[in-house]
Structure formats: C-alpha cells, structure tokens
mmCIF file of C-alpha atoms and ligand atoms in Angstrom:
data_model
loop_
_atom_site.group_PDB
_atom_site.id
_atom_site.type_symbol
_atom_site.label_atom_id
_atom_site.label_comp_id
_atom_site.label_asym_id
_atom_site.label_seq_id
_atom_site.Cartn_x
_atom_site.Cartn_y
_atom_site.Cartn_z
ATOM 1 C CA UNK A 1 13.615 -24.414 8.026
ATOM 2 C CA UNK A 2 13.220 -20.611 7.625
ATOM 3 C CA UNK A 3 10.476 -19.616 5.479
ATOM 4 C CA UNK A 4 12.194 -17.815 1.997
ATOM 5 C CA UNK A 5 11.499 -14.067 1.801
ATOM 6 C CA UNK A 6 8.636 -13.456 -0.854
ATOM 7 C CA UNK A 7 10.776 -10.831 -2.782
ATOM 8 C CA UNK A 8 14.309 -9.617 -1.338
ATOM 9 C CA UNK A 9 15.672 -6.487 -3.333
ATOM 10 C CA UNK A 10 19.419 -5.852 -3.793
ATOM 11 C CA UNK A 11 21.020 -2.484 -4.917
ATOM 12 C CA UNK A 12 18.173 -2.175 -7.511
ATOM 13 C CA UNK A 13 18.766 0.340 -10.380
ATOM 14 C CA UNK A 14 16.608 0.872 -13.375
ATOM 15 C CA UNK A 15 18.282 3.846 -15.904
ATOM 16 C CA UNK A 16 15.599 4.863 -19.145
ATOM 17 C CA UNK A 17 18.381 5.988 -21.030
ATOM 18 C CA UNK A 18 20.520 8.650 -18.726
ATOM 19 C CA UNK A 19 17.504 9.227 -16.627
ATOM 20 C CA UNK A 20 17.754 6.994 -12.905
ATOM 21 C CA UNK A 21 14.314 6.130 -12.074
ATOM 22 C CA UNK A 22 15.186 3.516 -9.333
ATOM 23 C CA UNK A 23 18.534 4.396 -7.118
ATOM 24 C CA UNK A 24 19.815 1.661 -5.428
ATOM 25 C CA UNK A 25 16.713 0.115 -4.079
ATOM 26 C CA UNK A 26 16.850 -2.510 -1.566
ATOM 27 C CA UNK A 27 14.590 -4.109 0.764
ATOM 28 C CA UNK A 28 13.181 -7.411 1.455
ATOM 29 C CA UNK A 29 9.362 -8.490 2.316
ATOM 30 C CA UNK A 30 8.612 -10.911 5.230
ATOM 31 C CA UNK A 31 6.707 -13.706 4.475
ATOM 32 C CA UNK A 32 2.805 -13.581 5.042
ATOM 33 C CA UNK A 33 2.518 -9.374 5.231
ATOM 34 C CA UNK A 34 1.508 -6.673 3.506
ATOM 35 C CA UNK A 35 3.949 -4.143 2.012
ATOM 36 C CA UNK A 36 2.918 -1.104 0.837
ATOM 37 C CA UNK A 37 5.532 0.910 -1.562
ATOM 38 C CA UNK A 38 4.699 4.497 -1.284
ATOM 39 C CA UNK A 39 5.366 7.909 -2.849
ATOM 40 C CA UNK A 40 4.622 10.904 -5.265
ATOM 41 C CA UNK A 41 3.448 10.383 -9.077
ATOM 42 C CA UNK A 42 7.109 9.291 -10.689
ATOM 43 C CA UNK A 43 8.756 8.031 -7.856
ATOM 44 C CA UNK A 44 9.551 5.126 -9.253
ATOM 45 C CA UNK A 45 7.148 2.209 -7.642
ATOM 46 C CA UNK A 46 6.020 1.059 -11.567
ATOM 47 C CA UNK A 47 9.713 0.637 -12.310
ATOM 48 C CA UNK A 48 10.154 -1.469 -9.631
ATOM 49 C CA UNK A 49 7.284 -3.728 -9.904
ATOM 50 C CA UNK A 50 8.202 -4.272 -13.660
ATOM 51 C CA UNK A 51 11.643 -4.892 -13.075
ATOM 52 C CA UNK A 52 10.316 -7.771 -10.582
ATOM 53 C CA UNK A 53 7.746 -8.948 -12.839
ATOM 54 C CA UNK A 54 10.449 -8.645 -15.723
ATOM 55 C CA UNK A 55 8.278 -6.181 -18.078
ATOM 56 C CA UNK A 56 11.594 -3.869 -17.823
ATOM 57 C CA UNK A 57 15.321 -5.083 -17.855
ATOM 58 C CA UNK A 58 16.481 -3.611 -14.492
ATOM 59 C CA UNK A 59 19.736 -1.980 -15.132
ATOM 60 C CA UNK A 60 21.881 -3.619 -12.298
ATOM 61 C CA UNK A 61 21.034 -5.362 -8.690
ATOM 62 C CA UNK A 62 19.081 -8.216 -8.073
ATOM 63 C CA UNK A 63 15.751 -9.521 -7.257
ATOM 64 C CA UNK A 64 14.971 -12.386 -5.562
ATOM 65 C CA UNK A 65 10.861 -14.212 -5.422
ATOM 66 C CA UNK A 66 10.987 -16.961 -2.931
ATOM 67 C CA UNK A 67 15.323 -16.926 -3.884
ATOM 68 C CA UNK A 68 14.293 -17.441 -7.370
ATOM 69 C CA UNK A 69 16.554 -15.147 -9.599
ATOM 70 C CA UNK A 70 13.959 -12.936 -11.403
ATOM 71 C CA UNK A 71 16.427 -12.703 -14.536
ATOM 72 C CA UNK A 72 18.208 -16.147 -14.404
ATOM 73 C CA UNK A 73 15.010 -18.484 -12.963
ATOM 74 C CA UNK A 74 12.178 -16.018 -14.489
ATOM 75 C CA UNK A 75 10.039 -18.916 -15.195
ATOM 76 C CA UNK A 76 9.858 -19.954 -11.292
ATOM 77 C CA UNK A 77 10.009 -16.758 -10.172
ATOM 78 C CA UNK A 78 6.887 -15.724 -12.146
ATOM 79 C CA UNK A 79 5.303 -18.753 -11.231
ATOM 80 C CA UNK A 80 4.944 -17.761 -7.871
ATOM 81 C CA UNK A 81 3.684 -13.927 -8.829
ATOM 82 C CA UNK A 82 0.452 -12.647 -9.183
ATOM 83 C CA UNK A 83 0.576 -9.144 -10.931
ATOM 84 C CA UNK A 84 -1.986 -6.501 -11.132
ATOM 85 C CA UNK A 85 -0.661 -3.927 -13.195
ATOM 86 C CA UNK A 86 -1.769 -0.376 -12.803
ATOM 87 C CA UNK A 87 -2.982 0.272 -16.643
ATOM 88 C CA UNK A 88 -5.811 -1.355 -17.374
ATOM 89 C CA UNK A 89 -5.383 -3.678 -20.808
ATOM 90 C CA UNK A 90 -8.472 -4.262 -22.666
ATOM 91 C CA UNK A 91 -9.156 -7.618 -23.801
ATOM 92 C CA UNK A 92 -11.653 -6.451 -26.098
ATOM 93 C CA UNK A 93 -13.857 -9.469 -27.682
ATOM 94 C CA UNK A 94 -13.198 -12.102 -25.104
ATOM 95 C CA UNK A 95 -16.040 -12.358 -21.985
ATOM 96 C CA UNK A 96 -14.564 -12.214 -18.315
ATOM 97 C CA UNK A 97 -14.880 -15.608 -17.761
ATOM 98 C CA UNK A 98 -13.180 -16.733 -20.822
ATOM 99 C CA UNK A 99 -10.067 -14.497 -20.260
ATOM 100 C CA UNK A 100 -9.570 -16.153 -17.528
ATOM 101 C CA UNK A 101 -9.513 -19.920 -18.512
ATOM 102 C CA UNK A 102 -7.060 -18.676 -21.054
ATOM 103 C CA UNK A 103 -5.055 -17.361 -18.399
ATOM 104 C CA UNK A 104 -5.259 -19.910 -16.317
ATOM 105 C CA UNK A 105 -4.082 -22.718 -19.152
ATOM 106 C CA UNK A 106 -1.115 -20.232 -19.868
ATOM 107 C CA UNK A 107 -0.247 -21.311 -16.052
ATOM 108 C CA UNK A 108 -0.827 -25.262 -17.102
ATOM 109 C CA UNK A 109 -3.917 -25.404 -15.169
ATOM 110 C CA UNK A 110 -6.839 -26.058 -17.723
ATOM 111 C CA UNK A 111 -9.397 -27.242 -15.340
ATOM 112 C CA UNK A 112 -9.716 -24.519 -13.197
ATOM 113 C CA UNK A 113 -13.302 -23.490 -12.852
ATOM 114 C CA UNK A 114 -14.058 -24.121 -9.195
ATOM 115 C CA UNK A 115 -10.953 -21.866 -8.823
ATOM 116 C CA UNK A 116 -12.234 -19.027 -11.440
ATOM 117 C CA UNK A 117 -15.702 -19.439 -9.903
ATOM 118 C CA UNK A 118 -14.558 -18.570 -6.619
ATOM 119 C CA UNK A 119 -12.320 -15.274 -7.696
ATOM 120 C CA UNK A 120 -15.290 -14.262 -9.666
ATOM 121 C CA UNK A 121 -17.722 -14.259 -6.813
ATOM 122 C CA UNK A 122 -15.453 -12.722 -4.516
ATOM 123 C CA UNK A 123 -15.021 -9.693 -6.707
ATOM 124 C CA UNK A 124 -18.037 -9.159 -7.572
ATOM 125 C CA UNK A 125 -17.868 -10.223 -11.183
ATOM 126 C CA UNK A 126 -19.857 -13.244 -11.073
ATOM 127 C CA UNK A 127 -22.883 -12.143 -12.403
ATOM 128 C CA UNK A 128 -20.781 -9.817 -15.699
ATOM 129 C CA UNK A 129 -19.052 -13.529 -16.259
ATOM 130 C CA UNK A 130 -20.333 -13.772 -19.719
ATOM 131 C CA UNK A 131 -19.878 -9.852 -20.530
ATOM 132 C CA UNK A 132 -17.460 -9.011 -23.070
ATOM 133 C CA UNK A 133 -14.310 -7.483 -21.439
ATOM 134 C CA UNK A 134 -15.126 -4.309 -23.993
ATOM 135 C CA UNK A 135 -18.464 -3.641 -21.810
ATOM 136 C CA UNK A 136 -16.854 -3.699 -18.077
ATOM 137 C CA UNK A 137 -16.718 -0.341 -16.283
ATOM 138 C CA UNK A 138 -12.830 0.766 -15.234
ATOM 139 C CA UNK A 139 -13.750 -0.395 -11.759
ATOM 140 C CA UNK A 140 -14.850 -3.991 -13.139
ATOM 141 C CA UNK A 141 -12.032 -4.135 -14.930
ATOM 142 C CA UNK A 142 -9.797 -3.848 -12.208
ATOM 143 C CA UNK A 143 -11.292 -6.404 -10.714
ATOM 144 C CA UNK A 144 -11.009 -8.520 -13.681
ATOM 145 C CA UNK A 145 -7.112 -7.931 -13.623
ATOM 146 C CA UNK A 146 -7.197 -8.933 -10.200
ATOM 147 C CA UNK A 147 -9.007 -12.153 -10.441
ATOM 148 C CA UNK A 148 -6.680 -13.169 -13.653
ATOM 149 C CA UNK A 149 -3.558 -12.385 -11.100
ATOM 150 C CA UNK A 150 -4.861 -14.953 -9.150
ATOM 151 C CA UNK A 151 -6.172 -17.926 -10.940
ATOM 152 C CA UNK A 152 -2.864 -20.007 -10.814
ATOM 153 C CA UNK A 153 -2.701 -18.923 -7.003
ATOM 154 C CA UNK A 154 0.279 -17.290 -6.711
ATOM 155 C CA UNK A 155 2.358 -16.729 -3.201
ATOM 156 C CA UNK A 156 3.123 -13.367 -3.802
ATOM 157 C CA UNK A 157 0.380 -10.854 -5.204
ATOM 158 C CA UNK A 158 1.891 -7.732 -6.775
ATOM 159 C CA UNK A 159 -1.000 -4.991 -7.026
ATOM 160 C CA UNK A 160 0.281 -1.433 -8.606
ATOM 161 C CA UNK A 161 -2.150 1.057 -7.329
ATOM 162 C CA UNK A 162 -5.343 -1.519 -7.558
ATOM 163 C CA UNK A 163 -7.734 0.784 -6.606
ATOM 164 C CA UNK A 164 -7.212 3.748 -8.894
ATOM 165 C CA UNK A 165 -10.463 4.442 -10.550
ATOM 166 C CA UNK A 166 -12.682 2.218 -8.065
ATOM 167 C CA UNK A 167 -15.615 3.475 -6.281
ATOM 168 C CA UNK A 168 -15.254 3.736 -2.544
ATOM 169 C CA UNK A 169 -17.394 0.905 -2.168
ATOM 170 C CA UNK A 170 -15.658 -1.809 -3.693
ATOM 171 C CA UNK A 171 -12.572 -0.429 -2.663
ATOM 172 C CA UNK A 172 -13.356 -1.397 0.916
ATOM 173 C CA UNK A 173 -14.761 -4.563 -0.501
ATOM 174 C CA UNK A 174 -11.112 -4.998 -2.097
ATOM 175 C CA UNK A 175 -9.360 -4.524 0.997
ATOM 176 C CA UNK A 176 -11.120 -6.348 2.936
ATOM 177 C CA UNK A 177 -10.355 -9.443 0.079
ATOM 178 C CA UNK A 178 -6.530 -8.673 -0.057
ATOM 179 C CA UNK A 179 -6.628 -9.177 4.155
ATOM 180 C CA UNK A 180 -8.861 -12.250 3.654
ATOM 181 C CA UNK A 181 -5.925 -13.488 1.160
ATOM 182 C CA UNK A 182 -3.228 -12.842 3.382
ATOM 183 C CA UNK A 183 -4.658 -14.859 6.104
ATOM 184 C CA UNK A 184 -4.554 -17.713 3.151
ATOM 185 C CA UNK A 185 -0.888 -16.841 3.934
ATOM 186 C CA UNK A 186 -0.452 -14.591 0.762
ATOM 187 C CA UNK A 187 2.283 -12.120 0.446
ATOM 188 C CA UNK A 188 1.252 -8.903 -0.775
ATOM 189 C CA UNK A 189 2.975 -5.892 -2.233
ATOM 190 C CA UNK A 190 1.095 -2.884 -2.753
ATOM 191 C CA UNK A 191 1.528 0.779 -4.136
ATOM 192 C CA UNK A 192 -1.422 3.244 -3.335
ATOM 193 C CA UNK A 193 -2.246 6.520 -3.397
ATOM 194 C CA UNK A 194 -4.545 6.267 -0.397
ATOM 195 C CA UNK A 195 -2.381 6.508 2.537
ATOM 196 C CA UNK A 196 -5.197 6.129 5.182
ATOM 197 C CA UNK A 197 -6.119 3.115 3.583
ATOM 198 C CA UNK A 198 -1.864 1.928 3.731
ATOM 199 C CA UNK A 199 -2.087 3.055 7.353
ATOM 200 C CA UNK A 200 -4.671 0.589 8.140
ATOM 201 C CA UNK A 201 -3.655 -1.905 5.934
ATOM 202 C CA UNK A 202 -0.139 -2.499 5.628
ATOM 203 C CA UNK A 203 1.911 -3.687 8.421
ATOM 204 C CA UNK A 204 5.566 -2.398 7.040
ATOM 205 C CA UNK A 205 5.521 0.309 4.106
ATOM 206 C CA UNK A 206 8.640 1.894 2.269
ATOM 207 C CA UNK A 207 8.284 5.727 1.155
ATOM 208 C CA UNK A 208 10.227 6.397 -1.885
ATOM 209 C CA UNK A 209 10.954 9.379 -3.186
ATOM 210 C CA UNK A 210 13.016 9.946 -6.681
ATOM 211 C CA UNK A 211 13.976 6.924 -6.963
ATOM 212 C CA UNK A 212 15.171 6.658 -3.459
ATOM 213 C CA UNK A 213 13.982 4.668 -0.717
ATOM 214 C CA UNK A 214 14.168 7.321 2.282
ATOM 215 C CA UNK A 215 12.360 5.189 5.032
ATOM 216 C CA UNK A 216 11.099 1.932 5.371
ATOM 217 C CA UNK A 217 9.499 0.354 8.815
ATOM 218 C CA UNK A 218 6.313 -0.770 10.334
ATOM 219 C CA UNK A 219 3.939 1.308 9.832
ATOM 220 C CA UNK A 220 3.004 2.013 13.484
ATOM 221 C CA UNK A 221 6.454 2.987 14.580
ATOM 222 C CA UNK A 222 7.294 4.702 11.526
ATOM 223 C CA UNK A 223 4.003 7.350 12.030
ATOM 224 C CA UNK A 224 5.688 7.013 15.916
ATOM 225 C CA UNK A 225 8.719 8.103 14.889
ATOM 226 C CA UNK A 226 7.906 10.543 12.282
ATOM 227 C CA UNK A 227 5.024 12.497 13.636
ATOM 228 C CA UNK A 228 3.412 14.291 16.979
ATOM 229 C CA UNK A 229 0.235 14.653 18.163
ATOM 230 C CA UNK A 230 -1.725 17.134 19.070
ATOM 231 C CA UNK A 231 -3.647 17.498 22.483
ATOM 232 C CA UNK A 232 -6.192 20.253 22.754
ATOM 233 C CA UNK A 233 -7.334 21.571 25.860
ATOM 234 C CA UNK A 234 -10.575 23.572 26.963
ATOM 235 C CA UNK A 235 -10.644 25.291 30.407
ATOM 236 C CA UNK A 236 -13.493 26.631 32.362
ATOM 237 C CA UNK A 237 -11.958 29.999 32.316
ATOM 238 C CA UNK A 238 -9.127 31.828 30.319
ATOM 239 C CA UNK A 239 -5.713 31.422 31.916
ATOM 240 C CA UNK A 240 -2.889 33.700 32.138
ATOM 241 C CA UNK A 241 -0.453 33.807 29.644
ATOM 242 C CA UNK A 242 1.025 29.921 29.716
ATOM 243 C CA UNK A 243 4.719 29.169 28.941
ATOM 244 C CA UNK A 244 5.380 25.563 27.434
ATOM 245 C CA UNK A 245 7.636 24.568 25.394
ATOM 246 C CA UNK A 246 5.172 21.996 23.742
ATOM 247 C CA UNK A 247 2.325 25.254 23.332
ATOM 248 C CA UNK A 248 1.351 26.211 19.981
ATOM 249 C CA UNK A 249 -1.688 28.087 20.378
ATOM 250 C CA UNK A 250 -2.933 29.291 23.196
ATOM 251 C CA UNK A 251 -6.492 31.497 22.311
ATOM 252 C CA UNK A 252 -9.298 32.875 25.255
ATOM 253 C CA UNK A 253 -9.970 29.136 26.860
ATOM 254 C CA UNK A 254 -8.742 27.112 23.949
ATOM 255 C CA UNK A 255 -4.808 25.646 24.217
ATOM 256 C CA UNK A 256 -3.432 23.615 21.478
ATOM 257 C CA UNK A 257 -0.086 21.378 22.426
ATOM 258 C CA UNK A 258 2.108 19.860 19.722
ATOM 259 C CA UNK A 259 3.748 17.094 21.647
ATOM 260 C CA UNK A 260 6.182 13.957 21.067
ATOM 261 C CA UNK A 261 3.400 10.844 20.188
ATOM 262 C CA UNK A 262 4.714 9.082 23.595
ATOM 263 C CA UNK A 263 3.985 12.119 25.598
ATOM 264 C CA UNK A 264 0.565 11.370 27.738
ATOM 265 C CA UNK A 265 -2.479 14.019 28.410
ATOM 266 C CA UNK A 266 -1.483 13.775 32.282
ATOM 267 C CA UNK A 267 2.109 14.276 32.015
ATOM 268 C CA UNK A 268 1.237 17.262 30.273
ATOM 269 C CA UNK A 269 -1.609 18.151 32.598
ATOM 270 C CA UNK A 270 1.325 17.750 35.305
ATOM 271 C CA UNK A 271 4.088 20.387 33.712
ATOM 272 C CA UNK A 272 1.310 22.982 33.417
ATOM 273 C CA UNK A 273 0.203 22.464 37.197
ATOM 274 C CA UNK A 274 -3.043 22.654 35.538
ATOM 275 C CA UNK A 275 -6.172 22.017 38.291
ATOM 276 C CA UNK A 276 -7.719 19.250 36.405
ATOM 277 C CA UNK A 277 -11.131 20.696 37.814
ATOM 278 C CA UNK A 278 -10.656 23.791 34.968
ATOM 279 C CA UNK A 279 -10.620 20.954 32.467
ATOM 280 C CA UNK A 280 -13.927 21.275 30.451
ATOM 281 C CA UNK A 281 -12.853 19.696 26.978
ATOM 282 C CA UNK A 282 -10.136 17.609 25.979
ATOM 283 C CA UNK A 283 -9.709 16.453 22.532
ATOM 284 C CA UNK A 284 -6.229 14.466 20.959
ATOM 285 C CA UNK A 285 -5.352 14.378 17.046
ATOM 286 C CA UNK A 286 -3.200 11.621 17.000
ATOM 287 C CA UNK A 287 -0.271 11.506 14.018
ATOM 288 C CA UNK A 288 -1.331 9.517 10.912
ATOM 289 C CA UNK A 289 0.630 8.299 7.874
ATOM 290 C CA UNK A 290 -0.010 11.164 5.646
ATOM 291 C CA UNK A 291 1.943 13.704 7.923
ATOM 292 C CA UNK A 292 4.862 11.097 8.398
ATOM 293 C CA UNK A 293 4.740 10.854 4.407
ATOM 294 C CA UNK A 294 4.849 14.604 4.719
ATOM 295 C CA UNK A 295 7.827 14.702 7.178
ATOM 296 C CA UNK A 296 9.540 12.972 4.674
ATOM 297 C CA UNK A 297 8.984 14.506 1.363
ATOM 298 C CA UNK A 298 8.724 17.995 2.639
ATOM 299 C CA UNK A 299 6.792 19.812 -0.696
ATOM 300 C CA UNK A 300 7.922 17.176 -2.814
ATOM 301 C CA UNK A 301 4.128 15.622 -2.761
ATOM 302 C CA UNK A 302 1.551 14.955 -6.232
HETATM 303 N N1 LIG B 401 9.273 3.592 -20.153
HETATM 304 C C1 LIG B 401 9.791 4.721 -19.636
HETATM 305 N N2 LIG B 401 10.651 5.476 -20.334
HETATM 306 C C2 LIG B 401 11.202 6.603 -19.830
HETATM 307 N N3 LIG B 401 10.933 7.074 -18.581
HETATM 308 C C3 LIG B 401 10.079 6.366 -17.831
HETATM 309 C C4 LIG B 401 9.464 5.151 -18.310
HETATM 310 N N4 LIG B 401 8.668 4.668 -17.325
HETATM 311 C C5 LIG B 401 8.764 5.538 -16.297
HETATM 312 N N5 LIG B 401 9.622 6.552 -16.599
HETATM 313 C C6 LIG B 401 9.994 7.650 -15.698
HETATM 314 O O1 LIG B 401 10.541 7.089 -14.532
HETATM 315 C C7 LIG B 401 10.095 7.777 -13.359
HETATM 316 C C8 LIG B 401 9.395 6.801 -12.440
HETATM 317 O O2 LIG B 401 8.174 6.398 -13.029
HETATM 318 P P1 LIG B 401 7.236 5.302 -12.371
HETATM 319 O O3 LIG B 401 8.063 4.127 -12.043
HETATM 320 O O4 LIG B 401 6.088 5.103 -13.293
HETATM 321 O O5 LIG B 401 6.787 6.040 -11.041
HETATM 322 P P2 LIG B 401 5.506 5.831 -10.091
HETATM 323 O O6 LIG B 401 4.916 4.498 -10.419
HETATM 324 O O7 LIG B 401 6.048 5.943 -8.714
HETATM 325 O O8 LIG B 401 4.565 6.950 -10.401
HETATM 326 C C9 LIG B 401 9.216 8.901 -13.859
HETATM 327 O O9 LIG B 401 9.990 10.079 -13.933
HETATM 328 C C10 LIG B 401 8.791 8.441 -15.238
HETATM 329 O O10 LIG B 401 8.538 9.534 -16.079
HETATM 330 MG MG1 LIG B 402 3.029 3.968 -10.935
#
C-alpha cells in the first residue's frame, strides 16, 4: 500500500476578519522529505502552520496529517505532529527536564526518560536539564521547544522558523539533527529565513507570497528554472569589441556572460570562436535560491 501523504493541503483560506492572510493554499508533502515554506515577513507561513496544528480556525479548505481531518479527527491528527512554534513560550518555574515529562504524559507516555534523555543530549541541553526554563538563553530555549515537539515521536515535525535567534553554531548543529531525523523517516516542514540553509536542506520548497503560493518544486530545478548563471572570462589580452547576446560586461580583459543554467563554459567558448589558448581565468557563479526567491517576488522582499 501507498504510504499516506504527511500533510496534503486543499484550497486553504484563513480570513482575520476581512483581511486574507492565506489564499487558496494547496499543496501536499511526500512522505520522508523536507519541505521548506518560504517567503517575506507576513506572507502567511504562521497562518498556515496554525491552521494545521489547529491554534487558528482556518476559514475554509482542508487539511489532511497522514488523511486525518485536522478539524474533524484533531486528536489523531495531532498525534502524529510535532510543532515548534516560532514564539518562544516561557515556562517560567519548571526545569527543562521536567517540562518535558509533563509533556510527554500529556501524550500518554509517562515513562519516557530514555526517550527525553536522548532529545536532551542531542540538543545540547543535557547538561541545563535541571535549569529552570526562566534561566535558558533564547537559543536554549529553542532547543527546549524542539525537544518537547518530539518526546511523543511524532511522524511529522512542524518547525516555524526554528532557528531565529540561534547562534550559527548550533544552527548547523540543528540541521544537521533535523537530516539525522529524517533518515529516522521523519517528515519535516520548515519555514526559514535562511534561504542558503533551505537550498541545502530542503529537497522541495514552496515560495509564498501574500498569501499566495506562486511556485512550488524541488529545489534544484526550481533555482534551474528560475535563475542563470554567470560565467566570467579572463583573456591574455583585450579583445575587440565582442557581440553576444548572452554578454553583459565586457571591460579591458575581463567578460562577464549571463547565460541559461544549462548552457556549458565550452558551448559558450564555441559561439565566441574564442582561442581557448587566450583563456587565462575562468570563474562560474552558479544561480542559488535567493535569486530564484528574487525572480519571484520582484521588490516584494523583508
Ligand atoms: N492573529 C492575527 N490577527 C490579525 N492578523 C494577523 C494575525 N496573525 C497574522 N496576521 C496577519 O496575517 C499576515 C500573515 O502573517 P503570518 O502568517 O504571521 O506571516 P509569516 O509567518 O509568513 O510572517 C500578516 O499580514 C499578519 O499581520
Ligand atoms: Mg511567521
């Protein structure tokens, strides 16, 4: 049998009052990737990870976690949701560790320590177990959120811009833990402001913009699609004036190409009739996400 999608969107609207913040939203995860949701400040990613998550009442549509009904089956749906939201909550008086035994007997799993052991030492919180929540730095807390999304081990982790306020450092040390989970066989959905860090990460991403989701793909052949690269060229001596349609800059011995990302150094070597033996210097800037982001939202970028 087919494996269920982790979270299939239909038609999703969320209206606060008159204003549309979500506009028709649909899409649907594959099991076992990593989905990044991306765009500007107030495009509408937190509205759509509470209307899964059921923190908001989505106005009309439907969502779907493993073809559980998030409004008619919320219990099962939730079940199978781990959710890192992106404001951190302070649990004031409690320590780390105790939070999340509460937590985790809120899921019907009481003994659970192996389990909380484990999350703690993989983010780094092991030895701040007994701290009181009140005394964790932002980052620490983040990770604290993150470890409580996970005690009941959920199938589909939900992280709303987890990194926000985290040093670079355990950043990469969080990444590298949400690919180590997926190879558990996690789903993840993720919103980021990072885009080089989507780009390496996530294998399909949606860019939404005003509520709108204007592109979704694999990441790869979306930054294919979207962008060009750019092929720079240093010659021995400077050339006559060269016509190509592809030339964007052409300056003493220096030539700068914008060209379609399929289009190789010696095809274009080839329409100049350049004599590779004037080559000196040859440098490529391939097309990343942030300029197919870009292509997208034109100015429209926070
Ligand atoms: N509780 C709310 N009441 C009214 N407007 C809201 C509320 N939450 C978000 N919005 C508005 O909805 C839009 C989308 O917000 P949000 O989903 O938080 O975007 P993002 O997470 O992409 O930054 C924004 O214009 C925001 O001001
Ligand atoms: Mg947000």
């Amino acid at each position: 049998m087919e494996k269920k999608s982790p979270l299939k969107i239909e038609n999703l609207v969320k209206k606060y009052g008159a204003f549309t913040a979500v506009d028709s939203v649909s899409f649907e995860m594959k099991p076992g990737e990593i989905f990044g949701l991306l765009g500007p400040n107030g495009a509408g990613k937190t509205s759509i990870i509470s209307c899964i998550v059921t923190l908001q009442e989505q106005t009309s549509g439907r969502i779907e976690v493993f073809g559980h009904d998030c409004q008619k089956e919320t219990k099962l749906a939730k079940a199978a949701i781990g959710f890192v939201p992106q404001e951190l909550i302070n649990h004031g008086y409690f320590s780390v560790e105790e939070i999340l035994h509460f937590h985790s007997g809120y899921y019907g799993r009481s003994n659970n320590t192996e389990r909380i052991h484990y999350l703690l030492d993989k983010l780094a919180l092991f030895e701040h177990k007994d701290k009181k929540v009140k005394a964790l730095s932002g980052g620490m807390k983040r990770r604290l959120l993150i470890a409580k999304a996970l005690v009941h081990e959920p199938e589909l982790l939900l992280l709303d811009e987890p990194t926000a306020g985290v040093d670079i450092e355990l950043r990469t040390s969080l990444w590298d833990f949400v690919e180590e989970l997926r190879k558990d066989g996690l789903s993840i959905l993720l919103t980021t402001h990072y885009l080089e860090e989507a780009e390496e990460l996530c294998d399909r991403v949606g860019i939404l913009q005003r509520g709108q989701l204007k592109k979704i793909g694999p990441t790869a052949e979306l930054i294919k699609e979207l962008t060009q690269r750019e092929i720079m060229i240093k010659v021995s001596r400077e050339l006559e004036s060269i016509q190509h349609a592809h030339l964007i800059e052409q300056e003493g011995q220096h030539l700068k190409f914008r060209v379609p990302s399929d289009k190789g150094v010696g095809d274009l070597i080839n329409d100049l009739g350049l004599d590779l033996n004037l080559v000196m210097d040859l440098s490529i800037k391939e097309g990343s996400l942030e300029d197919a982001f870009l292509s997208i939202l034109g100015g429209d970028v926070q």
